[in-house]
PDB file of C-alpha atoms in Angstrom:
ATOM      1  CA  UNK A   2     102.256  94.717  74.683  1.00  0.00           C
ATOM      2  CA  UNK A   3     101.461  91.457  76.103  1.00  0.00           C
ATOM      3  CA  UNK A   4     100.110  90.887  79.444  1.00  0.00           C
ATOM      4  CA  UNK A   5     100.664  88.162  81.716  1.00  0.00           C
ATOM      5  CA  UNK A   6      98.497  87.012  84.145  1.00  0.00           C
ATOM      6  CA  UNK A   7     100.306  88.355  87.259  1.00  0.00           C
ATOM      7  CA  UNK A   8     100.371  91.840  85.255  1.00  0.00           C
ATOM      8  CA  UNK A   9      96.750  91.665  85.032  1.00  0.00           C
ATOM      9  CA  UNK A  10      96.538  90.693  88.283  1.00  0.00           C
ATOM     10  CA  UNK A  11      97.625  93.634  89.599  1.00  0.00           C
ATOM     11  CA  UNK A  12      95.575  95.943  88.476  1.00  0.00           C
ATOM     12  CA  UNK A  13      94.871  98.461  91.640  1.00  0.00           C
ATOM     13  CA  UNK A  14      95.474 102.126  91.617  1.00  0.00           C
ATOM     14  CA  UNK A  15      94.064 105.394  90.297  1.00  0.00           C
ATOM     15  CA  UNK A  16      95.395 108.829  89.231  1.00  0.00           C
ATOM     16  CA  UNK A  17      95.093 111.825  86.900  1.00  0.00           C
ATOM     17  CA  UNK A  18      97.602 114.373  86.101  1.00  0.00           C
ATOM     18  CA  UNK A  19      98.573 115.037  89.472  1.00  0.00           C
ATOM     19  CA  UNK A  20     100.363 111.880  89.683  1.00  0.00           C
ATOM     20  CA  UNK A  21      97.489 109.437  91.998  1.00  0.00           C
ATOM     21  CA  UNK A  22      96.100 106.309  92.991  1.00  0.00           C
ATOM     22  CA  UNK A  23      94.442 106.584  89.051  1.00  0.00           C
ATOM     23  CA  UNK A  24      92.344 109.853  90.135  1.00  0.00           C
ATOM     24  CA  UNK A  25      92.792 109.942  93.704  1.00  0.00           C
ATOM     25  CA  UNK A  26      94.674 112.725  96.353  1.00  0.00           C
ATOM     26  CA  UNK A  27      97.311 111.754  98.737  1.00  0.00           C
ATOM     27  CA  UNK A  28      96.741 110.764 102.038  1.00  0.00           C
ATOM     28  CA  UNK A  29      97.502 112.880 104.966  1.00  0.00           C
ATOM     29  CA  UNK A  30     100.797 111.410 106.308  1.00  0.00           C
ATOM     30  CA  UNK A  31      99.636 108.581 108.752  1.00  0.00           C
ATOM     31  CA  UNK A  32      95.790 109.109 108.542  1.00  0.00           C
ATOM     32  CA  UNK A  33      95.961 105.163 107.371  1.00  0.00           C
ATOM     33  CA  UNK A  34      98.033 103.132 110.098  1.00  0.00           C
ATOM     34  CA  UNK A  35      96.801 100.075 109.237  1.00  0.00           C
ATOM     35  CA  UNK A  36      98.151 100.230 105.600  1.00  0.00           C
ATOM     36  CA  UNK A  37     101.435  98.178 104.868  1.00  0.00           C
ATOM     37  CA  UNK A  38     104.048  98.195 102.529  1.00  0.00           C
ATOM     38  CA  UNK A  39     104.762  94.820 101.054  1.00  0.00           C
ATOM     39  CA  UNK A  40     108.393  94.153  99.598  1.00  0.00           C
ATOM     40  CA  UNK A  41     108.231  90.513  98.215  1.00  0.00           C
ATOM     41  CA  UNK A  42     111.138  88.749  96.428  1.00  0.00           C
ATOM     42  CA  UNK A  43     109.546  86.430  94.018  1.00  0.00           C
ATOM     43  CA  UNK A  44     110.607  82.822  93.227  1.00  0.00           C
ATOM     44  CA  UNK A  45     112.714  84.225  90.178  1.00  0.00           C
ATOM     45  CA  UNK A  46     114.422  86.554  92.436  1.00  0.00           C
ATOM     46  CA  UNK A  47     112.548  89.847  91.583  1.00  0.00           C
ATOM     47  CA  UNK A  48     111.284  92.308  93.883  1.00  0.00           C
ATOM     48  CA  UNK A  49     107.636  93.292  93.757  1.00  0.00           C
ATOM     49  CA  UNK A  50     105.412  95.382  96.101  1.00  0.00           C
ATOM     50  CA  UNK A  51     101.694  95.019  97.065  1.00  0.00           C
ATOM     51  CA  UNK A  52      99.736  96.717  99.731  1.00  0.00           C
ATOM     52  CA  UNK A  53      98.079  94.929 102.726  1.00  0.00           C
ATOM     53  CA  UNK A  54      96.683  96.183 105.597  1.00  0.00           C
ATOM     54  CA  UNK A  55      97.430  95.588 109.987  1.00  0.00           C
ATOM     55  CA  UNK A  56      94.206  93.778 111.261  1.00  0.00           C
ATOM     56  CA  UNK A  57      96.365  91.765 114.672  1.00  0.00           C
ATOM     57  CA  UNK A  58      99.312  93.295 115.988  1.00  0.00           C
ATOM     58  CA  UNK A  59     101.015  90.230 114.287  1.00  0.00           C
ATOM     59  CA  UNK A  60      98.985  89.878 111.421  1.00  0.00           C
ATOM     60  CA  UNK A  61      98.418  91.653 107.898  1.00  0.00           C
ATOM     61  CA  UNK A  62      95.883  90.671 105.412  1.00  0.00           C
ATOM     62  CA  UNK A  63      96.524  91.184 101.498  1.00  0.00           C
ATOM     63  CA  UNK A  64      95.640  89.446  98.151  1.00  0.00           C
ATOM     64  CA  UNK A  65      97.123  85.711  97.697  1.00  0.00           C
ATOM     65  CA  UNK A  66      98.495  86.978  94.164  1.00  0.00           C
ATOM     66  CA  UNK A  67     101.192  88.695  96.017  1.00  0.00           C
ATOM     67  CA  UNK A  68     102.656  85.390  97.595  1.00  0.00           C
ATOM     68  CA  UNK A  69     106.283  84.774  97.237  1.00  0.00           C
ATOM     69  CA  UNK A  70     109.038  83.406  98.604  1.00  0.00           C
ATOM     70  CA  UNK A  71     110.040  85.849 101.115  1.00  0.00           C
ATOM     71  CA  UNK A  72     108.475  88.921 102.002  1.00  0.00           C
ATOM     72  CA  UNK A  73     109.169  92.394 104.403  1.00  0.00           C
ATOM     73  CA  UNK A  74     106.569  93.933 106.120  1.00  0.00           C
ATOM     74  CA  UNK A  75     106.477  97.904 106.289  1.00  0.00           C
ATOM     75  CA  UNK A  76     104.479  99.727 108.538  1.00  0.00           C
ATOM     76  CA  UNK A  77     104.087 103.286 109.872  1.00  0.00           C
ATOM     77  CA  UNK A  78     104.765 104.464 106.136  1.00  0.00           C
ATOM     78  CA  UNK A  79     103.503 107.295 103.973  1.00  0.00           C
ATOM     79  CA  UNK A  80     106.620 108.090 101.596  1.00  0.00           C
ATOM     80  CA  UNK A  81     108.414 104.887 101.066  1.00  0.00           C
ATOM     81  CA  UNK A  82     110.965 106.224  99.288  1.00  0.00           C
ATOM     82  CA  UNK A  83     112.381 107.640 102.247  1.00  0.00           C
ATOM     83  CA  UNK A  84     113.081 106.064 105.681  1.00  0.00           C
ATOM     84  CA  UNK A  85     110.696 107.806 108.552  1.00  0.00           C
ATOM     85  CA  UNK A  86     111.405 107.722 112.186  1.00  0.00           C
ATOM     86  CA  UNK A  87     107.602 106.228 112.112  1.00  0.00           C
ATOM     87  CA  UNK A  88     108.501 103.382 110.040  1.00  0.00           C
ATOM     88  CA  UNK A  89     108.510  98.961 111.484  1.00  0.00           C
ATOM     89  CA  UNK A  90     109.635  96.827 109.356  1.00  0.00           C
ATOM     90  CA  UNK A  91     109.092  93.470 109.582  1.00  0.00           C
ATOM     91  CA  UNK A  92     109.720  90.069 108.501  1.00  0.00           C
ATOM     92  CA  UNK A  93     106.648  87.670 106.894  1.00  0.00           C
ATOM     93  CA  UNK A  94     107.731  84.029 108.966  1.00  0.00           C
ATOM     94  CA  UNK A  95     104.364  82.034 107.627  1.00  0.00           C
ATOM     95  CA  UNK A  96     102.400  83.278 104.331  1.00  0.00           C
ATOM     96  CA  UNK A  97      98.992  81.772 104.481  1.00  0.00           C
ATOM     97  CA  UNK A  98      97.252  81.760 100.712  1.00  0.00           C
ATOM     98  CA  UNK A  99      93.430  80.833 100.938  1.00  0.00           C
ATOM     99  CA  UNK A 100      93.456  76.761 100.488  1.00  0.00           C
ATOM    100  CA  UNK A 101      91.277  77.455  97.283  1.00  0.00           C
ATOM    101  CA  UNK A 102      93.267  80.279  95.724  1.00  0.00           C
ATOM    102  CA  UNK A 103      93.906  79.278  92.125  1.00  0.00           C
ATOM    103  CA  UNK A 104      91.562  76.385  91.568  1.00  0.00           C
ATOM    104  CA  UNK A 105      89.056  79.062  89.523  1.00  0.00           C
ATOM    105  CA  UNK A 106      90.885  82.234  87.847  1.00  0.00           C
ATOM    106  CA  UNK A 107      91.016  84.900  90.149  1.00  0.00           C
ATOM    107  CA  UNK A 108      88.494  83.293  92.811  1.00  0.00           C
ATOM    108  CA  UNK A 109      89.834  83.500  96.605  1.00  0.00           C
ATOM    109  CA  UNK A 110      92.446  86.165  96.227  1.00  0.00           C
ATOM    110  CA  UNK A 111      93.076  86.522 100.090  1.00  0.00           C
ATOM    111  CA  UNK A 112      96.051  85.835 102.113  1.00  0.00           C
ATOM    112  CA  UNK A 113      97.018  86.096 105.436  1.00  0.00           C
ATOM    113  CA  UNK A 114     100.766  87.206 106.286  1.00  0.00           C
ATOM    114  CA  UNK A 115     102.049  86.363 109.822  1.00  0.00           C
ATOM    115  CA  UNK A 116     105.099  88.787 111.114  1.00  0.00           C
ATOM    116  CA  UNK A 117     107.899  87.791 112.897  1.00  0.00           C
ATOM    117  CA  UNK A 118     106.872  89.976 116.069  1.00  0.00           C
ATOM    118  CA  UNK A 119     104.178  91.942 117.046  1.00  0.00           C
ATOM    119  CA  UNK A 120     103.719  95.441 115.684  1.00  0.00           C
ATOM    120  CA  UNK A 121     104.195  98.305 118.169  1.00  0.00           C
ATOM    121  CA  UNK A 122     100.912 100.191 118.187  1.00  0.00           C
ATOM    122  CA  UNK A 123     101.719 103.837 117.593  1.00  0.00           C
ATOM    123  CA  UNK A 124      99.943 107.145 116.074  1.00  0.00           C
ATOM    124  CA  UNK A 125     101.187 106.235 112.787  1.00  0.00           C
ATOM    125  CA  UNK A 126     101.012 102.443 113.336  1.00  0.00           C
ATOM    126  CA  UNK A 127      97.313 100.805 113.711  1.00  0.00           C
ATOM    127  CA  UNK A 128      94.593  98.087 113.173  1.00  0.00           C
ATOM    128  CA  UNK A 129      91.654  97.892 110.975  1.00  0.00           C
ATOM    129  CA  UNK A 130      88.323  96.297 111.659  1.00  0.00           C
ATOM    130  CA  UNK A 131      87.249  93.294 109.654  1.00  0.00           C
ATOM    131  CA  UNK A 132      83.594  93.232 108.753  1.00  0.00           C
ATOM    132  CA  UNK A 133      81.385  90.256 110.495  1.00  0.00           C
ATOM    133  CA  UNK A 134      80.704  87.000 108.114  1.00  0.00           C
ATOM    134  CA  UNK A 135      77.226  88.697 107.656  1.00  0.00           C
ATOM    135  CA  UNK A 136      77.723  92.109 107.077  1.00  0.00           C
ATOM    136  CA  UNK A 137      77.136  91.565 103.003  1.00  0.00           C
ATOM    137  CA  UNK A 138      77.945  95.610 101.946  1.00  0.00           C
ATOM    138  CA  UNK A 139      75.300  96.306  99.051  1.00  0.00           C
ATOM    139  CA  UNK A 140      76.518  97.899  95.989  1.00  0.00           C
ATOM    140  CA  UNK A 141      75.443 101.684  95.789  1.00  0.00           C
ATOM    141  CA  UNK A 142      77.912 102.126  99.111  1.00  0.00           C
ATOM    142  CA  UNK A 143      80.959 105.021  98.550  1.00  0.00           C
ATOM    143  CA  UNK A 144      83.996 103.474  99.623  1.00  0.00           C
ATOM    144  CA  UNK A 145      87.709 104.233  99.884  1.00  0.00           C
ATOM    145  CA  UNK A 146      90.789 102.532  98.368  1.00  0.00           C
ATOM    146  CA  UNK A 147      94.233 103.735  99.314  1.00  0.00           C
ATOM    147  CA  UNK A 148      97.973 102.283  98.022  1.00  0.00           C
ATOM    148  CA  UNK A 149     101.450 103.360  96.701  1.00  0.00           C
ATOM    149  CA  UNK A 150     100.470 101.788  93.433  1.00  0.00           C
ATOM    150  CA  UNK A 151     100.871 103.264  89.631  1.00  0.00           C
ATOM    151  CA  UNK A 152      98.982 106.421  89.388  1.00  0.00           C
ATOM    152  CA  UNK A 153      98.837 106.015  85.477  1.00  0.00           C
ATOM    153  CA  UNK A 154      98.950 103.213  83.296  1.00  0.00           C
ATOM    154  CA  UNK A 155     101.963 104.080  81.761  1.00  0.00           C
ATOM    155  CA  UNK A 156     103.484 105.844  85.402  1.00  0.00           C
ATOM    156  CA  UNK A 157     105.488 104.440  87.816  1.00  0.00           C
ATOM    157  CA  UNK A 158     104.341 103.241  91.193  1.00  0.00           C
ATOM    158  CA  UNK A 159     103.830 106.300  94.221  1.00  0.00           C
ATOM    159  CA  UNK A 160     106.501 107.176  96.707  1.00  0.00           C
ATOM    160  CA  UNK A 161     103.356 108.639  98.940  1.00  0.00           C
ATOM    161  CA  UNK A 162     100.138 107.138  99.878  1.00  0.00           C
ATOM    162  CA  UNK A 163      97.324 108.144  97.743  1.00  0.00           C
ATOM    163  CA  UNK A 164      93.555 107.377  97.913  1.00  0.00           C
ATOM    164  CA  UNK A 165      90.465 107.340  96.247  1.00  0.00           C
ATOM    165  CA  UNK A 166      86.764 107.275  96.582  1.00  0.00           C
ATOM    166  CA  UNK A 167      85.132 104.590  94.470  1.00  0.00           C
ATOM    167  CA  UNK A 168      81.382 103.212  94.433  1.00  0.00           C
ATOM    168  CA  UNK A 169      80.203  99.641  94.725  1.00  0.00           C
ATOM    169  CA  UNK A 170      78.630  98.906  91.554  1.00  0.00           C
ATOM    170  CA  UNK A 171      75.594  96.141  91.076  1.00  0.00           C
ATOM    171  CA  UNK A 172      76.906  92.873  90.115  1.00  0.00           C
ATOM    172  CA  UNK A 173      75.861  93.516  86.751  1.00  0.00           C
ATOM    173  CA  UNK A 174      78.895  95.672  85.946  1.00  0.00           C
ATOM    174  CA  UNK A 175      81.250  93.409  86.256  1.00  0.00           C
ATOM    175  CA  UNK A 176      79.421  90.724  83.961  1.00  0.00           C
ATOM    176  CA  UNK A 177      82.131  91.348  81.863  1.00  0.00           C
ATOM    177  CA  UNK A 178      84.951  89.190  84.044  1.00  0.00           C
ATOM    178  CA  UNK A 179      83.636  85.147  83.163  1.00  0.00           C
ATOM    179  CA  UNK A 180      84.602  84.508  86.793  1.00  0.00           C
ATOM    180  CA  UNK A 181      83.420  87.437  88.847  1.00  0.00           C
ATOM    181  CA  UNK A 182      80.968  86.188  91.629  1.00  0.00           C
ATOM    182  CA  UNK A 183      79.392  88.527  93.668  1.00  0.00           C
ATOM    183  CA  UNK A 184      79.053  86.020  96.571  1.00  0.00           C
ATOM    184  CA  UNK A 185      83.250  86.210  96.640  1.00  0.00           C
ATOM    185  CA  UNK A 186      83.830  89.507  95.155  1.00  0.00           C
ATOM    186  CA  UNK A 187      82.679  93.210  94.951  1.00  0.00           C
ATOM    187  CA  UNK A 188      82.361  95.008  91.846  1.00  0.00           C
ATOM    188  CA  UNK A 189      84.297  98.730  92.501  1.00  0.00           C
ATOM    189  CA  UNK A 190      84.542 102.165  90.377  1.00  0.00           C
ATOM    190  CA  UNK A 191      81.965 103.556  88.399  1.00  0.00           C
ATOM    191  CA  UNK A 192      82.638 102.928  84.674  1.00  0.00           C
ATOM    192  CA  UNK A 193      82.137 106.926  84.028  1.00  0.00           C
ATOM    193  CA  UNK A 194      85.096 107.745  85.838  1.00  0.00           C
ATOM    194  CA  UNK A 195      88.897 107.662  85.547  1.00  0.00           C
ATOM    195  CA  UNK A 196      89.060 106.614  89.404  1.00  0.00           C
ATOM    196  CA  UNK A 197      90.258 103.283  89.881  1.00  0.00           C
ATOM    197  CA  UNK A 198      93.037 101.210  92.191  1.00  0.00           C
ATOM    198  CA  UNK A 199      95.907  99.435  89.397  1.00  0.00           C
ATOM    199  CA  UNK A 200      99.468  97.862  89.746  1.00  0.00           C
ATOM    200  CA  UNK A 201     100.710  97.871  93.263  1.00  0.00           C
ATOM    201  CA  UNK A 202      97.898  98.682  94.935  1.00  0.00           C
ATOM    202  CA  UNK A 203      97.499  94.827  94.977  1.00  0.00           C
ATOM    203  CA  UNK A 204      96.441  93.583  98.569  1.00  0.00           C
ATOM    204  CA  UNK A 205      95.255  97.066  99.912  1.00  0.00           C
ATOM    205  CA  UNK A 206      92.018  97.237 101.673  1.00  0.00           C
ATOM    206  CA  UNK A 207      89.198  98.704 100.469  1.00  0.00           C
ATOM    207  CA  UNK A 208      87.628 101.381 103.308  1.00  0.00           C
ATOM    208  CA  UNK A 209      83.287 101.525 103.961  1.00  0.00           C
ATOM    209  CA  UNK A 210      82.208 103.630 106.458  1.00  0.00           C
ATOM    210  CA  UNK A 211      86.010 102.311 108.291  1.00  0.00           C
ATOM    211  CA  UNK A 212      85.803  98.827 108.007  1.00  0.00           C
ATOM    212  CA  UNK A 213      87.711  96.617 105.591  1.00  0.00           C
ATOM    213  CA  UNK A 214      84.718  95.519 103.390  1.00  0.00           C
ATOM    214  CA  UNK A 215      87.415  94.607 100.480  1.00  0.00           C
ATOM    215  CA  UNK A 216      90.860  93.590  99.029  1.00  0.00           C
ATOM    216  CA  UNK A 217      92.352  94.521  95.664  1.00  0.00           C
ATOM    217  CA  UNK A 218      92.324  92.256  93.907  1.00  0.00           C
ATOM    218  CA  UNK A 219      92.338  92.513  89.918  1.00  0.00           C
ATOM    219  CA  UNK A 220      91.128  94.366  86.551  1.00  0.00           C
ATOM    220  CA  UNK A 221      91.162  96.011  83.211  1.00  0.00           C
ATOM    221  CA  UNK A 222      94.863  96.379  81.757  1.00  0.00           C
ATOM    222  CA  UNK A 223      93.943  99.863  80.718  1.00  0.00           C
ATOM    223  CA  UNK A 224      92.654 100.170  84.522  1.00  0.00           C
ATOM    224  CA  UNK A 225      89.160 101.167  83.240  1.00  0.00           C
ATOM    225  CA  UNK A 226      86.865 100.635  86.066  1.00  0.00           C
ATOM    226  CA  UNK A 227      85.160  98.576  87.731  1.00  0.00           C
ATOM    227  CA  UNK A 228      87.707  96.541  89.104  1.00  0.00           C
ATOM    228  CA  UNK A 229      87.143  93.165  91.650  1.00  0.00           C
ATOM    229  CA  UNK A 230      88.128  92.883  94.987  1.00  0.00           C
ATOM    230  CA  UNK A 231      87.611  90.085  97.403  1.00  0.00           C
ATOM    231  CA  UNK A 232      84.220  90.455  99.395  1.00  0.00           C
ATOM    232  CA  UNK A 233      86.422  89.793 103.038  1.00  0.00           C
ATOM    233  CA  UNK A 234      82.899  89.209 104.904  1.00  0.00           C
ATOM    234  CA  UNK A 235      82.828  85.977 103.049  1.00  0.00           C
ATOM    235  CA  UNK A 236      86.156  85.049 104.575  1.00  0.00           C
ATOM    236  CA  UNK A 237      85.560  85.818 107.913  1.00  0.00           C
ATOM    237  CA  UNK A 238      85.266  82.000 109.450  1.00  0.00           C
ATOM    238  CA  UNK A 239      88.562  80.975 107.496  1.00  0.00           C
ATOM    239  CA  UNK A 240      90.672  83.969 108.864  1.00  0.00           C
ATOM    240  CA  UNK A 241      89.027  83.254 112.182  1.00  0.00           C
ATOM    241  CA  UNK A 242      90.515  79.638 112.119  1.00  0.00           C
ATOM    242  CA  UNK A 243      93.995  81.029 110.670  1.00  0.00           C
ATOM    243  CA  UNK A 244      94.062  83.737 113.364  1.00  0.00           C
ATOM    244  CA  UNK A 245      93.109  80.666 116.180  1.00  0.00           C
ATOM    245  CA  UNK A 246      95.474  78.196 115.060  1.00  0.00           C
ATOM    246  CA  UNK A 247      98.046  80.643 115.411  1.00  0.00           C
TER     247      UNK A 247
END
């Protein structure tokens, strides 16, 4: 099977038999309210999803590989297969892809997606707290990813929210991907496991101690782990600007 780029690009979700985030649980309905549902139509007209997560009442941050040329933001979800009366949906008016996304392979995968009007904050609808520019999370730390992507390689994406625990790894684990920098990116799921984040769970946050420390952001095909995700702390004075300037 070949495998394009924006395949292996998304590359973020874990589950075993019991049909997971590759070897995670679900989530207890609404215990993530800052997790979004992404519904993008693509320049070719196709619909794909990502994750993303509700850090402004008018803002959601995700992964830049999940651009596209129009895009529905769905909050207060935990099945979206099926409408809930908990449920604000959303439309994307400005998509905001870091400036330097796409000059090195997989470098900068960040975006910032501004909605259309602020978010009502509810029980199942909420923030999440960014990390400061200097809060550099050192690998060793067990963290949390959580999406509605594939919880197999060969499954389809989740109707419910599932979650996993995954460890940050040394940078040394992910020597493997040319481009990985550890300055950029983290280096997530020990290589002894069959936990990992995979396709869909694109753009979801990835949870230390309840602070965003991470974004999905890309991997193995086979969704072996580790996987990358964008180190957000790095990031902080350009989404400060973005958040500013509008």
């Amino acid at each position: 099977m070949h495998l394009s780029l924006s395949m292996l690009l998304f590359l973020l979700c874990s589950r075993a038999d019991a049909g997971e985030i590759i070897g995670g649980t679900e989530c207890k309905p609404h215990s993530r309210p800052y997790m979004a549902y992404l519904v993008i139509l693509t320049s070719q007209n196709h619909q794909k999803n990502c994750g993303g997560f509700l850090i402004r009442r008018n803002f959601v941050l995700t992964a830049a590989h999940c651009s596209g040329r129009s895009m529905t933001v769905i909050l207060g979800a935990h099945n979206i297969s099926k409408k809930e009366d908990t449920w604000q949906k959303l439309k994307v008016v400005k998509q905001f892809p870091h400036p330097k996304y796409g000059s090195i392979l997989f470098h900068h995968d960040i975006m910032l997606l501004k909605l259309k009007k602020k978010a009502n904050l509810t029980l199942a609808v909420g923030t999440l707290p960014l990390p400061s520019q200097f809060d550099f999370v050192p690998p060793g730390r067990m963290c949390r990813v959580a999406g509605w992507g594939k919880t197999g390689v060969m499954e389809p994406g989740s109707d419910t929210l599932q979650e996993v625990k995954m460890r940050l790894m040394d940078p040394e684990a992910c020597k493997h991907f040319s481009t990985f920098d550890h300055t950029l990116q983290l280096c997530v799921g020990n290589p002894r496991k069959t936990r990992s984040a995979f396709k869909g769970d694109s753009g979801g946050p990835l949870l230390c101690a309840g602070v965003a420390q991470g974004i999905v952001s890309y991997g193995h095909p086979d969704a072996k782990p580790p996987g990358v995700f964008t180190r957000i702390s790095h990031y902080r004075p350009w989404i400060n600007k973005i958040l500013k300037e509008n």
